[in-house]
Coordinates of C-alpha atoms in Angstrom, one line a residue:
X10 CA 11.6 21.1 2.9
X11 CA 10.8 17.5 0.8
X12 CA 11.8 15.3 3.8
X13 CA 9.0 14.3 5.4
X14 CA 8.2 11.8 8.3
X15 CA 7.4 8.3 6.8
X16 CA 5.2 7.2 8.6
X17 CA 2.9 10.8 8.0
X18 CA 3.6 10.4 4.7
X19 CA 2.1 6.7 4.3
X20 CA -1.4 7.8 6.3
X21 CA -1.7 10.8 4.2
X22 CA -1.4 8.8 1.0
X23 CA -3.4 5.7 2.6
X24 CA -6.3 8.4 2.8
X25 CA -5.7 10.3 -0.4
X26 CA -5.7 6.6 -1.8
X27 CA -8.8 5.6 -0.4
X28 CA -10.2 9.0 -1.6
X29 CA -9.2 8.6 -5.0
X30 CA -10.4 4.8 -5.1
X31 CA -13.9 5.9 -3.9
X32 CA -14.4 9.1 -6.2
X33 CA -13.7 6.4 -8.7
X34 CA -16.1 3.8 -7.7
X35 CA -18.7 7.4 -7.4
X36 CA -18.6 7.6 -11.2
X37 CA -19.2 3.8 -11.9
X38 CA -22.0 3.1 -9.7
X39 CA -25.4 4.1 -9.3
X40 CA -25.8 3.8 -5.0
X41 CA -28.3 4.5 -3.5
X42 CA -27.4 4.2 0.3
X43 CA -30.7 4.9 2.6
X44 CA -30.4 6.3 6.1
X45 CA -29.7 4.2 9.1
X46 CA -31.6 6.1 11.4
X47 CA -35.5 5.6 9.2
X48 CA -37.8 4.4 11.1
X49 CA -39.7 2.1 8.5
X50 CA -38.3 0.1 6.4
X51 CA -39.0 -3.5 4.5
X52 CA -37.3 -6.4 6.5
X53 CA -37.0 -8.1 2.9
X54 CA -34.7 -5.9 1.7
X55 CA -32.6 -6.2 4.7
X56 CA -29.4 -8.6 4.3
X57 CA -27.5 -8.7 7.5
X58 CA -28.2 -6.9 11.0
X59 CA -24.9 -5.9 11.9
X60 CA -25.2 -4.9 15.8
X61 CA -27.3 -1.9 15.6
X62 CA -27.1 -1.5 12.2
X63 CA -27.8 -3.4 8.6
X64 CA -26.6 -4.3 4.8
X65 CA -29.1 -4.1 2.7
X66 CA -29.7 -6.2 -0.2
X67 CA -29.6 -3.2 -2.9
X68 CA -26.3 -2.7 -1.4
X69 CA -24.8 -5.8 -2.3
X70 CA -26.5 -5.3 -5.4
X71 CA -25.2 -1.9 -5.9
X72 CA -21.6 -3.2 -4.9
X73 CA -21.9 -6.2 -7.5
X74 CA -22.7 -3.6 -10.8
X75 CA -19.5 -1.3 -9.3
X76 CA -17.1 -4.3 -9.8
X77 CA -18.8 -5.6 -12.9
X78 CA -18.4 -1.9 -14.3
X79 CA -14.5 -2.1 -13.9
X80 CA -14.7 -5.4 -16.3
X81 CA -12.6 -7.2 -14.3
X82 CA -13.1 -11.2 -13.8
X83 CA -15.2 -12.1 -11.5
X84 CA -16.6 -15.4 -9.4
X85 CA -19.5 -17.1 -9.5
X86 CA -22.5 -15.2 -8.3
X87 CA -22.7 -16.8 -5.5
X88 CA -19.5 -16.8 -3.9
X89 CA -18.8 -13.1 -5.1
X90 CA -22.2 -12.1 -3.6
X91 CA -21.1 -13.7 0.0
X92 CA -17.2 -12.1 -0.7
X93 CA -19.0 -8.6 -1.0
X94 CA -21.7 -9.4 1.6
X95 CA -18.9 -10.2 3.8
X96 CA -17.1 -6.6 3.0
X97 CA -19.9 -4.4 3.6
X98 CA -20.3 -6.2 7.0
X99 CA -16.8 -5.3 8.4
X100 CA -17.1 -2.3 6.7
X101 CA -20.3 -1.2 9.0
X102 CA -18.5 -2.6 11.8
X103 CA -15.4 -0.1 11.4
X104 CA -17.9 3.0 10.8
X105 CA -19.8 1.6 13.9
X106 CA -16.5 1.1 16.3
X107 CA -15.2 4.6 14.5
X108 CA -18.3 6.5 15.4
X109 CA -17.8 5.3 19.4
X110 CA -14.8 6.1 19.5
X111 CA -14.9 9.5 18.1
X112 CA -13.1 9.4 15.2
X113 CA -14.5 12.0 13.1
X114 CA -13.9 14.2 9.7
X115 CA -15.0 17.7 10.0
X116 CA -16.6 19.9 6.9
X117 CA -13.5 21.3 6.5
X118 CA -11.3 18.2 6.0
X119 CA -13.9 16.3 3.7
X120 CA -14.1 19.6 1.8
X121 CA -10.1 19.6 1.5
X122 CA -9.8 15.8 0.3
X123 CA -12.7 16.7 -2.0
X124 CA -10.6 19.4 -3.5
X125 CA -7.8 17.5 -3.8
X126 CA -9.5 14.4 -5.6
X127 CA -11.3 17.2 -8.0
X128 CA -7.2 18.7 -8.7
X129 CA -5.8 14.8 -9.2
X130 CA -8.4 14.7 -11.8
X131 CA -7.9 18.0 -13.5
X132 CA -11.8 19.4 -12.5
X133 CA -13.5 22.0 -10.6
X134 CA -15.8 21.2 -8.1
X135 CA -18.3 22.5 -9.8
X136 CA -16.9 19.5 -12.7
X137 CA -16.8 17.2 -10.3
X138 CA -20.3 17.3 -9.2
X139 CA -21.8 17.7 -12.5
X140 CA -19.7 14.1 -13.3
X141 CA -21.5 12.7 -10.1
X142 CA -24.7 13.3 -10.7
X143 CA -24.6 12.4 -14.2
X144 CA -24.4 8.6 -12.6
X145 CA -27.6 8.8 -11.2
X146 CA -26.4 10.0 -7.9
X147 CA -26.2 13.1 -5.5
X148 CA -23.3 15.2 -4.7
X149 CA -24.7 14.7 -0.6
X150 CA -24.5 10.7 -1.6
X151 CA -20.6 11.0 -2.4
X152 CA -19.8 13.2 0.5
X153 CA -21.1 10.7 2.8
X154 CA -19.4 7.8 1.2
X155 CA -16.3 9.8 1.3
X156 CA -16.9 10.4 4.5
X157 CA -17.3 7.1 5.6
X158 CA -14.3 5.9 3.6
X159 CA -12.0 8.2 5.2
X160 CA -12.9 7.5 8.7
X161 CA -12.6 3.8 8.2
X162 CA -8.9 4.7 6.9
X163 CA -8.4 6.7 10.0
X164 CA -9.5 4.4 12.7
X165 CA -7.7 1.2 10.5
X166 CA -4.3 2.9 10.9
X167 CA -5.1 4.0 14.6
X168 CA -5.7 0.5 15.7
X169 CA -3.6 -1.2 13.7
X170 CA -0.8 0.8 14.3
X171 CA -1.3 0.6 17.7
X172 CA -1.5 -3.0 17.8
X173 CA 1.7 -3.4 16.2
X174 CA 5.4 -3.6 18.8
X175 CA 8.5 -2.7 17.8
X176 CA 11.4 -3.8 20.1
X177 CA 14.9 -2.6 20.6
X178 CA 16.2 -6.5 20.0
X179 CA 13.6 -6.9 17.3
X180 CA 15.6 -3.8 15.7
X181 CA 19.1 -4.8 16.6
X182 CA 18.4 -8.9 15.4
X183 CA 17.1 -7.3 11.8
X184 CA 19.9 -5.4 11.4
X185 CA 22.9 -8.1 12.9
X186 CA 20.8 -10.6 10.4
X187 CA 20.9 -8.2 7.3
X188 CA 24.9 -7.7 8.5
X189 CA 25.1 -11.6 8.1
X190 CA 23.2 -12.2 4.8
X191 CA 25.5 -9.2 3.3
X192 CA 28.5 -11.3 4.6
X193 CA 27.2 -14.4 3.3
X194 CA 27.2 -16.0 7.2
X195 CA 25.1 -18.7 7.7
X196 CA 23.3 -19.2 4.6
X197 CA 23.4 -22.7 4.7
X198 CA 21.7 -23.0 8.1
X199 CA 18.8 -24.5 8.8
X200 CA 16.4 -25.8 11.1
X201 CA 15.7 -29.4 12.3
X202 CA 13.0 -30.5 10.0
X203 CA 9.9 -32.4 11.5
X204 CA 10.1 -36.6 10.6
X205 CA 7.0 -37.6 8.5
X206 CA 3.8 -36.8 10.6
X207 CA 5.5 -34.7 13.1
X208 CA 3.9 -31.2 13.7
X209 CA 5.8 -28.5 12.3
X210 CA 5.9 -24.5 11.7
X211 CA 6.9 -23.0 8.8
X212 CA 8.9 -19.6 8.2
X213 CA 7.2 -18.1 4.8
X214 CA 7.6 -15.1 3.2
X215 CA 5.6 -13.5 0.2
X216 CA 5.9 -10.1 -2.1
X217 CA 1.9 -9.2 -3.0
X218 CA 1.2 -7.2 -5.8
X219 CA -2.4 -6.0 -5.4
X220 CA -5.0 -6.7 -7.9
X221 CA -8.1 -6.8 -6.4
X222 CA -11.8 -7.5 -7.7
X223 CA -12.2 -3.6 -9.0
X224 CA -9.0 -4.2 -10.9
X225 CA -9.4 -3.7 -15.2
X226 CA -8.6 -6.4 -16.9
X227 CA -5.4 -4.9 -18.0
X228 CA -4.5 -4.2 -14.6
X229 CA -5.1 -7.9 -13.3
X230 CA -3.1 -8.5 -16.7
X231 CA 0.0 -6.4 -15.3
X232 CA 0.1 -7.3 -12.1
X233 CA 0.3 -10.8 -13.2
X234 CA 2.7 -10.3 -15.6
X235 CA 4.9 -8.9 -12.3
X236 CA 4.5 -11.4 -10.1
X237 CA 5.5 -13.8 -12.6
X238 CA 8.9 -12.2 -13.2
X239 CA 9.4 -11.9 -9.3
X240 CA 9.0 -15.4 -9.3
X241 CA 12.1 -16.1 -12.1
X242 CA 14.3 -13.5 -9.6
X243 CA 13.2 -15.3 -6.9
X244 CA 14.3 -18.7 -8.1
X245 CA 18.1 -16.8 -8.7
X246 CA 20.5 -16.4 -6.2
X247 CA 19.1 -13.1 -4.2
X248 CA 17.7 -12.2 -1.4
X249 CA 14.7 -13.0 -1.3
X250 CA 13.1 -9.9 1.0
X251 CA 15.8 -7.9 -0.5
X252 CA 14.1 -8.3 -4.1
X253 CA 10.6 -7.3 -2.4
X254 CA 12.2 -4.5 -1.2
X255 CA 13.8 -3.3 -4.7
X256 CA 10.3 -4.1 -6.6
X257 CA 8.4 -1.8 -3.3
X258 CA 10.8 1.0 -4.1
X259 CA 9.9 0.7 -8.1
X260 CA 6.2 0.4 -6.8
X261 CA 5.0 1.2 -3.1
X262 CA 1.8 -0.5 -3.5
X263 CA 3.8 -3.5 -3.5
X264 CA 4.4 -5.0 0.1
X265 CA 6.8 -8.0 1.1
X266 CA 6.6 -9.4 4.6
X267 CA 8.0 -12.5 6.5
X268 CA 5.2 -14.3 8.2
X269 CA 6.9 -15.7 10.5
X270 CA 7.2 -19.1 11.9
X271 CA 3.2 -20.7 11.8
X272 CA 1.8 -24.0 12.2
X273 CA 0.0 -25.2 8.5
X274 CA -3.3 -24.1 10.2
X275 CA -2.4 -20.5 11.0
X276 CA -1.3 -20.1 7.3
X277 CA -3.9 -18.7 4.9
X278 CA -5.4 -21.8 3.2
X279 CA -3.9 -20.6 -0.1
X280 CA -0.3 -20.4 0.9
X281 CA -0.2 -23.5 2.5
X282 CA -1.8 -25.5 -0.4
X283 CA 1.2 -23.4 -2.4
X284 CA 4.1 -24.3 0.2
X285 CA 3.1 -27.7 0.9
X286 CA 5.9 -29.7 -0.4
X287 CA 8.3 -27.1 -0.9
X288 CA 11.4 -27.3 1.1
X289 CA 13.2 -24.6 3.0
X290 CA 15.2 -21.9 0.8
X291 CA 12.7 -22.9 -1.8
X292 CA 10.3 -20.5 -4.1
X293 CA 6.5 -21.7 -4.4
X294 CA 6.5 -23.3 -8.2
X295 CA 3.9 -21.0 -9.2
X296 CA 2.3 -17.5 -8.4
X297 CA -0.9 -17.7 -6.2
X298 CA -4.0 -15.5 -6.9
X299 CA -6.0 -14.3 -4.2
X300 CA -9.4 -11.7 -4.3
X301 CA -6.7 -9.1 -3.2
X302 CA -3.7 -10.0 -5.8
X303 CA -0.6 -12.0 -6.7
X304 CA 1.9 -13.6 -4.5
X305 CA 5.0 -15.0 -4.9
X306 CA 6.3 -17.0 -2.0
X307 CA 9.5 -18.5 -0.5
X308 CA 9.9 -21.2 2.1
X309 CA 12.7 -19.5 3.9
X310 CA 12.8 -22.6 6.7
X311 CA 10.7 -25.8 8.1
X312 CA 11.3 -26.5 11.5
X313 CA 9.5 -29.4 14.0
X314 CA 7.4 -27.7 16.4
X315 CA 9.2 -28.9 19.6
X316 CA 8.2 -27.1 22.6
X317 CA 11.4 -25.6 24.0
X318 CA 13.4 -26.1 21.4
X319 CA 16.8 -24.9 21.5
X320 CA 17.5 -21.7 19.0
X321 CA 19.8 -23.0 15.6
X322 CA 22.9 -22.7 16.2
X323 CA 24.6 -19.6 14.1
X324 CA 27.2 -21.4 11.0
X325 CA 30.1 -19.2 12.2
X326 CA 31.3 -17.7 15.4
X327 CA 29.6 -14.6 16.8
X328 CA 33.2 -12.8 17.0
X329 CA 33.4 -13.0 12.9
X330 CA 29.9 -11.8 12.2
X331 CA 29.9 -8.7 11.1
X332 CA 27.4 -6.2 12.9
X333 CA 28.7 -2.7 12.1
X334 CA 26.4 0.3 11.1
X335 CA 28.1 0.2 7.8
X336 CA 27.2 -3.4 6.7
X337 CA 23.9 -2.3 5.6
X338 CA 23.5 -0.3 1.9
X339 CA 21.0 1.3 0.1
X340 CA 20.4 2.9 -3.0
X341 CA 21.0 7.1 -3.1
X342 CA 20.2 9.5 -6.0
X343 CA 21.8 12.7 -6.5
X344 CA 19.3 14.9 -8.6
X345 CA 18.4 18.3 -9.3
X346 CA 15.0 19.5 -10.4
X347 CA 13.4 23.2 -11.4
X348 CA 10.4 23.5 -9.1
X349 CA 7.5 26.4 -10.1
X350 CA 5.4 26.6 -6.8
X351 CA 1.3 26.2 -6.7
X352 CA 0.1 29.8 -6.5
X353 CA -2.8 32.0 -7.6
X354 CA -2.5 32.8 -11.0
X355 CA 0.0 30.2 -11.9
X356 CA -2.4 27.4 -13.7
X357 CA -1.7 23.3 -13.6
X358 CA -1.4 23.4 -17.7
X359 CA 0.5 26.5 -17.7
X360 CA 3.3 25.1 -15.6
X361 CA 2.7 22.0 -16.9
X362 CA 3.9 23.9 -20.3
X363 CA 6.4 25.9 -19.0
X364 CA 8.7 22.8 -17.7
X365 CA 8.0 20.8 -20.9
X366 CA 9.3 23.7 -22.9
X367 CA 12.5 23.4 -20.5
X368 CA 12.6 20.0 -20.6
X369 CA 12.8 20.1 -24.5
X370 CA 15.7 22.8 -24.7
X371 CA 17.5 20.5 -22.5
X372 CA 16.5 17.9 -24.7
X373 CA 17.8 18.9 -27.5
X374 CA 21.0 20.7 -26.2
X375 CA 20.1 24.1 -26.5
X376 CA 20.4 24.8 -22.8
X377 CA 21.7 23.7 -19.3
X378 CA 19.4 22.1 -17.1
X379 CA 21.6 23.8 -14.1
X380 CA 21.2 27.6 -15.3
X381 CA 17.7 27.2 -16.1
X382 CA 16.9 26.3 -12.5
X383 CA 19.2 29.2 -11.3
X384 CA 16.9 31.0 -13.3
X385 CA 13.2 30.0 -13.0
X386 CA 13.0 27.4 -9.8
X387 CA 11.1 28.7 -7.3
X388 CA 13.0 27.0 -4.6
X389 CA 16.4 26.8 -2.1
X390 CA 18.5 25.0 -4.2
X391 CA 18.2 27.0 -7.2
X392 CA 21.9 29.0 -6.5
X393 CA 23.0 25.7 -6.6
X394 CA 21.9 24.5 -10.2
X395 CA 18.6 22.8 -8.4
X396 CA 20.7 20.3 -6.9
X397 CA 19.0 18.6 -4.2
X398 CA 22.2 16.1 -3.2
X399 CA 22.4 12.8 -2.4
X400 CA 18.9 11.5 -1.3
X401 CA 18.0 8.1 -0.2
X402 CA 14.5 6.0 0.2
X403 CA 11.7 7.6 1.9
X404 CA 13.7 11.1 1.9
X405 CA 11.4 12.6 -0.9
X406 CA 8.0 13.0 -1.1
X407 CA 6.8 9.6 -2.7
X408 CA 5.5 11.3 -6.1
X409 CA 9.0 13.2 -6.9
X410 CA 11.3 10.2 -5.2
X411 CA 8.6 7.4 -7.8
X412 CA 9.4 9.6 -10.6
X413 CA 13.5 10.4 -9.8
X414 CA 13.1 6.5 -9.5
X415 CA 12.2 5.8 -13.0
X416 CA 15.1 8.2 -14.6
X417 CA 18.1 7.1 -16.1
X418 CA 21.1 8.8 -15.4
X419 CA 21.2 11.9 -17.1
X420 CA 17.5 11.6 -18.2
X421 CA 15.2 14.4 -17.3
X422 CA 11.7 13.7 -16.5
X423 CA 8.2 15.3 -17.8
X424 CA 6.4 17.5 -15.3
X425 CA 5.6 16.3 -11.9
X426 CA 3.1 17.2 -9.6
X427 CA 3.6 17.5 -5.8
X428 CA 2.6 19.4 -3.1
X429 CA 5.1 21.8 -3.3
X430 CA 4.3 22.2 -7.1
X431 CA 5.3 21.1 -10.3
X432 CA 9.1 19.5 -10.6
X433 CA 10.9 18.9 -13.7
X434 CA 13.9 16.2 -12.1
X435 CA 17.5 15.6 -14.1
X436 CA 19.0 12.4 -12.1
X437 CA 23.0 13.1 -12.3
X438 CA 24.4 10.2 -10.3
X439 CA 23.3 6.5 -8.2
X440 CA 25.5 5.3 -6.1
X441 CA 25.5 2.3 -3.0
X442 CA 25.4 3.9 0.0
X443 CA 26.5 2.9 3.7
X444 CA 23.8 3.8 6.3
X445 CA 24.6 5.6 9.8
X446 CA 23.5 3.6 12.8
X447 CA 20.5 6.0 12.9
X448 CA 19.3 5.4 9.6
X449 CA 20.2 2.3 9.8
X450 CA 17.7 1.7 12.8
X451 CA 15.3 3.7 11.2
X452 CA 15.5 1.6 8.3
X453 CA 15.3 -1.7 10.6
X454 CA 12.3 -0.7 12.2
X455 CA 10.5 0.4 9.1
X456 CA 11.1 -3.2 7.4
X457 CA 9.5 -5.1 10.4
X458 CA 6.8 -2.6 10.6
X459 CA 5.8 -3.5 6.9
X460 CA 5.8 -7.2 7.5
X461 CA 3.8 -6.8 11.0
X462 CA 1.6 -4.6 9.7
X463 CA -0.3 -7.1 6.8
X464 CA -0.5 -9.8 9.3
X465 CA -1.9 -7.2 12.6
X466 CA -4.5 -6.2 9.8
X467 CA -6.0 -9.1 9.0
X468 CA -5.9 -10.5 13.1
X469 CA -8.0 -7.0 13.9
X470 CA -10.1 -7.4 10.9
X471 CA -10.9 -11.0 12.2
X472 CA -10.8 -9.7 16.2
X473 CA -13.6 -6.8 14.5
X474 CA -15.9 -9.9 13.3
X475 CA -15.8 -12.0 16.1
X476 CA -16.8 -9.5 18.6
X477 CA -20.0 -7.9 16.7
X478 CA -23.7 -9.3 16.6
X479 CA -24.6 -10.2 13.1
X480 CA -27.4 -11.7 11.9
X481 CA -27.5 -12.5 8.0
X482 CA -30.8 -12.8 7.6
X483 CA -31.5 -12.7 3.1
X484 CA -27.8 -12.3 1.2
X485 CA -28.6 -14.5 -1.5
X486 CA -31.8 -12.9 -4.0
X487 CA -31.1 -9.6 -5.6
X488 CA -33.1 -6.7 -3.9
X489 CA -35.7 -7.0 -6.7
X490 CA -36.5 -11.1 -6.3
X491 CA -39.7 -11.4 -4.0
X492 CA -38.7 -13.6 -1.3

């Protein structure tokens, strides 16, 4: 019943996310978005002409007081007023290339992700529009942001997804390599590096901790604080994807990736300037800080760029590398949990106080976590104590397998919310697993999707600005400043 499909559960969340982030940005900013389709309208106040469309100047304007609301740090004027010129304009290029190709969100679905977002923040709807409007805007306003928002989601994962090719041999190489770097075969391998002017690619990977412009400053602060003590573990004897793996399971919104092997101009000016005269194996000496976040980066090989190069040569015979479903481990948790199931009549703070009243009997001793949920969970396992078994990554839903995550053994949890209900979670045991050739291809092809995906992104997003007509015609004055 909690197992779901990984790859539904990441779109759901990427739009719930999105959602969220927007009903935020509704309270903090006064917009005041005018319809594409009027017929008169002052050429002044116009920014950019993005094919059929426009940014106007109040909307960079608008956008600018949203970030500066968050009190985050923020660029010059000037360079933050082309940064957010710049997202509005692929923004209206997504809605645009959405619209023709008929991605759409019904009254229904809005109403539902409205109802959701009102739930995550403990109002009615009736609260929640009250809260909008007392920022100076319309309830009508926010729905059609939403709307927007959630379509851009919708067509970004449709494309991108898409756009991104999983092979068989991509599968089997990740897992034989994964097989090797358990076994400790071939570590000390590496490529033919280029002599001193000599073109050459480079094989980098990063772990990004996201902290963008609409970040607090204690936020910005945190995420900081992370990346720098990545980068201490990174300069340690691990693994280096291994330890973005680990710090994604603490924290989905972190991501690792492998780029790949690039040419200095097909790496992001920033990473380059970072990786310049770090040699393979090697960790960047410092954290870089983008508009989007933090990354901490690791030279994992420098080659010459030799057309028709032969591969490297593997440090030890194939026959003794190991490649056997069981060289591959993960992490699994054996819990148990009392759920009480959303219903009518059953409120958020009364559930919310029934399971902390548990949770404080077991607590203090005065009862067994087991027989209450053969008592009062609502669910399947309660015969069984609540015992849910041994569970591995991505085999939970991501707000009860976050939480479960966080728990010592033996520790029981406060209330969680799901979508199945509220959860009060006991972990009982951790142990290393060995994963079946199913899960372990499953696992394979979920890595390399998350280090495709970053770098399929940005291409499209690039692909998306190429191929549209804009014109930016008056970014720089305010939409008050006479021209």
């Amino acid at each position: 019943m909690m197992r779901r499909n990984r790859f539904k559960q990441a779109l759901a969340a990427t739009i719930l996310a999105s959602a969220a982030l927007l009903s935020q940005f509704a309270f903090a900013q006064d917009s005041s978005k005018t319809s594409s389709d009027s017929k008169i309208r002052n050429i002044d106040g116009v920014a950019a002409v993005v094919n059929t469309g426009y940014v106007t100047r109040k909307e960079i304007d608008d956008r600018i007081v949203a970030l500066q609301k968050q009190g985050t740090k923020l660029p010059d004027a000037a360079t933050l007023r082309k940064t957010v010129l710049e997202r509005l304009i692929l923004e209206k290029i997504q809605i645009q290339n959405a619209e023709q190709e008929g991605v759409t969100v019904s009254n229904k679905e809005l109403d539902k992700i409205i109802s959701d977002i009102a739930a995550k923040n403990k109002l009615t709807i009736a609260e929640l529009k009250v809260k909008i409007e007392a920022t100076g805007s319309s309830y009508e306003r926010y729905r059609a942001m939403l709307r927007d928002d959630v379509i851009i989601s919708r067509y970004r994962e449709r494309e991108v997804e898409g756009k991104i090719k999983i092979s068989d041999a991509e599968v089997d190489n990740f897992i034989l390599d994964r097989n090797r770097s358990v076994a400790g075969v071939g570590k000390a391998t590496r490529s033919t590096p280029a002599a001193k002017g000599e073109p050459e690619e480079i094989d980098v990977a990063q772990i990004f901790i996201p902290a963008d412009a609409s970040a607090g400053v204690g936020a910005q602060a945190e995420a900081k604080k992370k990346a720098e003590s990545l980068l201490r573990d990174a300069r340690g004897d691990v693994d280096f994807l291994q330890l973005g793996a680990m710090a994604a399971k603490d924290n989905p919104k972190i991501k690792f990736q492998e780029l790949g092997y690039r040419t200095p101009d097909r790496l992001p000016q920033l990473f380059y300037e970072a990786v310049r005269n770090t040699g393979s194996g090697q960790v960047a000496n410092a954290v870089v800080k983008s508009p989007a976040g933090y990354h901490v980066l690791k030279v994992l090989d420098r080659r010459a760029l030799v057309a028709g190069a032969p591969e490297v040569q593997q440090a030890a015979p194939q026959e003794s590398t190991p490649s056997t479903p069981q060289n591959i481990m993960v992490t699994q948790t054996l819990s148990r949990h009392i759920l009480l199931r959303s219903r009518a009549g059953l409120t958020d703070q009364d559930a919310e106080r029934r399971l902390a009243g548990y949770r404080d009997q077991v607590r203090a001793k005065t009862a067994d976590f087991g027989e209450l949920a053969k008592k009062y969970s609502e669910d399947g396992s309660a015969a069984n104590g609540g015992n849910l078994g041994w569970m591995g990554p991505g085999d939970l839903v991501p707000e009860f397998d976050q939480a479960m995550n966080r728990l010592q053994i033996g520790e029981v949890s406060n209330p969680v919310k799901t979508e199945f209900g509220w959860h009060l979670i006991q972990v009982l045991e951790r142990r290393e697993a060995q994963l079946t050739l199913e899960k372990q291809r499953q696992f394979a092809r979920a890595a390399i999707r998350e280090r495709k995906f970053e770098q399929a992104y940005q291409d499209w997003l690039r692909e998306l600005r190429d191929t549209a007509t804009v014109k930016i015609i008056n970014a720089d004055d305010p939409a008050a400043s006479p021209r």
